[in-house]
Amino acid sequence: MNNEVIIDTNLVFAFLHKNQAKSARFFFSQQDYSFLTPNLFVYETFLHHDMILEKSKGTQEDTHTLFEKVVEKLYFVNESTISVKNFIDAYYLCKDVDDKDTPFVALSLELNVPLWTRDVILKNHLISKGFTNFFDESIL
């Protein structure tokens, strides 16, 4: 059995922090899950590279090594494979909070796959708009 999950960039940032060990252990140990993310993930991590290094608990080399391990577990999905309808729907769901989350929500809508995010503000906003397809962290 292979379950798919859309993974938000903020969650990967959390994996690089020691206090997020439970979710990181789950992510790295799972063989029954496929973790998908839109290509935007690459841009966001590049954009926030300095912040990731600053907040990480290890050296720059350790952080880069851990990040490489994260990337090896991810399946990147080109945003062009997402329908215009799902992109528009996702934009209207996200625009009042953070429209940069649109590709993650659009991918979740397109594939009907749960979104795993730690962005509480986004999550609460999406729930208020009727989007409830989130990864259930209670299984961790």
Short mmCIF file of C-alpha atoms in Angstrom, two decimals:
data_model
loop_
_atom_site.label_atom_id
_atom_site.label_comp_id
_atom_site.label_asym_id
_atom_site.label_seq_id
_atom_site.Cartn_x
_atom_site.Cartn_y
_atom_site.Cartn_z
CA MET A 1 0.00 0.00 0.00
CA ASN A 2 1.37 3.39 -0.97
CA ASN A 3 -0.34 6.48 0.43
CA GLU A 4 0.36 9.85 -1.14
CA VAL A 5 0.75 13.10 0.78
CA ILE A 6 1.38 16.63 -0.49
CA ILE A 7 4.10 18.11 1.67
CA ASP A 8 4.32 21.85 2.30
CA THR A 9 7.72 23.56 2.36
CA ASN A 10 7.23 24.76 5.93
CA LEU A 11 7.11 21.16 7.09
CA VAL A 12 10.50 20.45 5.56
CA PHE A 13 11.85 23.48 7.40
CA ALA A 14 10.50 21.87 10.58
CA PHE A 15 12.34 18.62 9.81
CA LEU A 16 15.59 20.56 10.05
CA HIS A 17 14.83 21.52 13.66
CA LYS A 18 15.52 19.19 16.54
CA ASN A 19 12.15 19.87 18.19
CA GLN A 20 10.35 18.35 15.18
CA ALA A 21 11.95 14.91 15.61
CA LYS A 22 8.68 12.94 15.68
CA SER A 23 7.43 14.14 12.30
CA ALA A 24 10.93 13.90 10.80
CA ARG A 25 11.34 10.30 12.01
CA PHE A 26 7.98 9.46 10.42
CA PHE A 27 8.93 11.15 7.15
CA PHE A 28 12.32 9.46 6.86
CA SER A 29 11.19 6.00 7.95
CA GLN A 30 8.06 5.60 5.82
CA GLN A 31 8.01 3.11 3.00
CA ASP A 32 4.19 3.15 2.75
CA TYR A 33 3.96 6.84 1.84
CA SER A 34 4.94 8.86 -1.18
CA PHE A 35 5.60 12.51 -0.42
CA LEU A 36 4.78 14.86 -3.30
CA THR A 37 5.45 18.55 -3.66
CA PRO A 38 5.17 21.07 -6.47
CA ASN A 39 8.36 22.29 -8.12
CA LEU A 40 7.84 25.60 -6.28
CA PHE A 41 9.38 23.81 -3.30
CA VAL A 42 12.84 24.21 -4.89
CA TYR A 43 12.41 27.96 -5.28
CA GLU A 44 11.09 28.40 -1.73
CA THR A 45 13.93 26.47 -0.15
CA PHE A 46 16.49 28.41 -2.19
CA LEU A 47 14.81 31.68 -1.22
CA HIS A 48 14.90 30.76 2.49
CA HIS A 49 18.32 29.08 2.48
CA ASP A 50 19.89 31.52 4.97
CA MET A 51 16.96 31.25 7.39
CA ILE A 52 17.10 27.44 7.21
CA LEU A 53 20.80 27.49 8.08
CA GLU A 54 20.29 30.02 10.87
CA LYS A 55 17.52 28.02 12.54
CA SER A 56 19.00 24.58 12.04
CA LYS A 57 20.59 22.82 14.98
CA GLY A 58 23.64 21.61 13.04
CA THR A 59 26.48 22.90 10.97
CA GLN A 60 25.97 24.11 7.42
CA GLU A 61 27.31 20.80 6.14
CA ASP A 62 25.00 18.79 8.44
CA THR A 63 22.01 20.88 7.37
CA HIS A 64 22.81 20.44 3.69
CA THR A 65 23.23 16.68 4.16
CA LEU A 66 19.89 16.44 5.95
CA PHE A 67 18.26 18.56 3.28
CA GLU A 68 19.61 16.24 0.58
CA LYS A 69 18.01 13.32 2.42
CA VAL A 70 14.71 15.19 2.47
CA VAL A 71 14.87 15.88 -1.27
CA GLU A 72 15.61 12.20 -1.98
CA LYS A 73 12.28 11.30 -0.34
CA LEU A 74 10.24 13.79 -2.37
CA TYR A 75 8.50 13.39 -5.70
CA PHE A 76 8.40 16.71 -7.53
CA VAL A 77 5.33 17.53 -9.59
CA ASN A 78 5.42 20.13 -12.34
CA GLU A 79 2.74 22.74 -11.72
CA SER A 80 1.85 22.67 -15.42
CA THR A 81 0.20 19.29 -14.84
CA ILE A 82 -2.38 20.91 -12.56
CA SER A 83 -5.62 21.97 -14.24
CA VAL A 84 -6.40 25.66 -14.55
CA LYS A 85 -9.62 25.07 -12.62
CA ASN A 86 -7.80 23.60 -9.61
CA PHE A 87 -5.22 26.39 -9.72
CA ILE A 88 -7.95 29.02 -9.72
CA ASP A 89 -9.88 27.25 -6.96
CA ALA A 90 -6.71 26.97 -4.87
CA TYR A 91 -5.84 30.62 -5.47
CA TYR A 92 -9.24 31.72 -4.16
CA LEU A 93 -8.78 29.45 -1.15
CA CYS A 94 -5.31 30.86 -0.36
CA LYS A 95 -5.33 34.47 -1.54
CA ASP A 96 -6.49 36.02 1.74
CA VAL A 97 -3.70 34.31 3.69
CA ASP A 98 -0.74 33.52 1.45
CA ASP A 99 -1.17 33.06 -2.28
CA LYS A 100 2.29 31.40 -2.43
CA ASP A 101 0.59 28.30 -0.99
CA THR A 102 -1.63 28.06 -4.07
CA PRO A 103 0.44 25.36 -5.86
CA PHE A 104 0.40 23.09 -2.79
CA VAL A 105 -3.36 23.37 -2.37
CA ALA A 106 -3.90 23.09 -6.14
CA LEU A 107 -1.87 19.87 -6.21
CA SER A 108 -3.93 18.51 -3.34
CA LEU A 109 -7.13 19.37 -5.22
CA GLU A 110 -5.81 17.94 -8.49
CA LEU A 111 -4.76 14.59 -7.04
CA ASN A 112 -7.27 14.44 -4.19
CA VAL A 113 -4.33 13.82 -1.88
CA PRO A 114 -4.08 15.23 1.66
CA LEU A 115 -1.90 18.26 2.33
CA TRP A 116 0.59 18.03 5.20
CA THR A 117 1.33 21.51 6.53
CA ARG A 118 2.32 23.07 9.83
CA ASP A 119 1.06 26.50 8.80
CA VAL A 120 -1.72 26.86 11.37
CA ILE A 121 -2.97 30.16 9.98
CA LEU A 122 -3.25 28.69 6.48
CA LYS A 123 -4.84 25.50 7.76
CA ASN A 124 -7.48 27.33 9.80
CA HIS A 125 -8.24 29.64 6.89
CA LEU A 126 -8.60 26.74 4.45
CA ILE A 127 -10.90 24.92 6.88
CA SER A 128 -13.05 28.06 7.13
CA LYS A 129 -13.30 28.00 3.31
CA GLY A 130 -14.33 24.32 3.25
CA PHE A 131 -10.98 22.71 2.40
CA THR A 132 -10.38 19.89 4.88
CA ASN A 133 -8.14 17.42 3.03
CA PHE A 134 -5.21 17.49 5.47
CA PHE A 135 -2.78 14.77 6.49
CA ASP A 136 -3.77 13.46 9.93
CA GLU A 137 -0.73 13.92 12.17
CA SER A 138 -2.37 11.90 14.94
CA ILE A 139 -0.95 8.78 13.29
CA LEU A 140 2.60 9.92 14.14
#
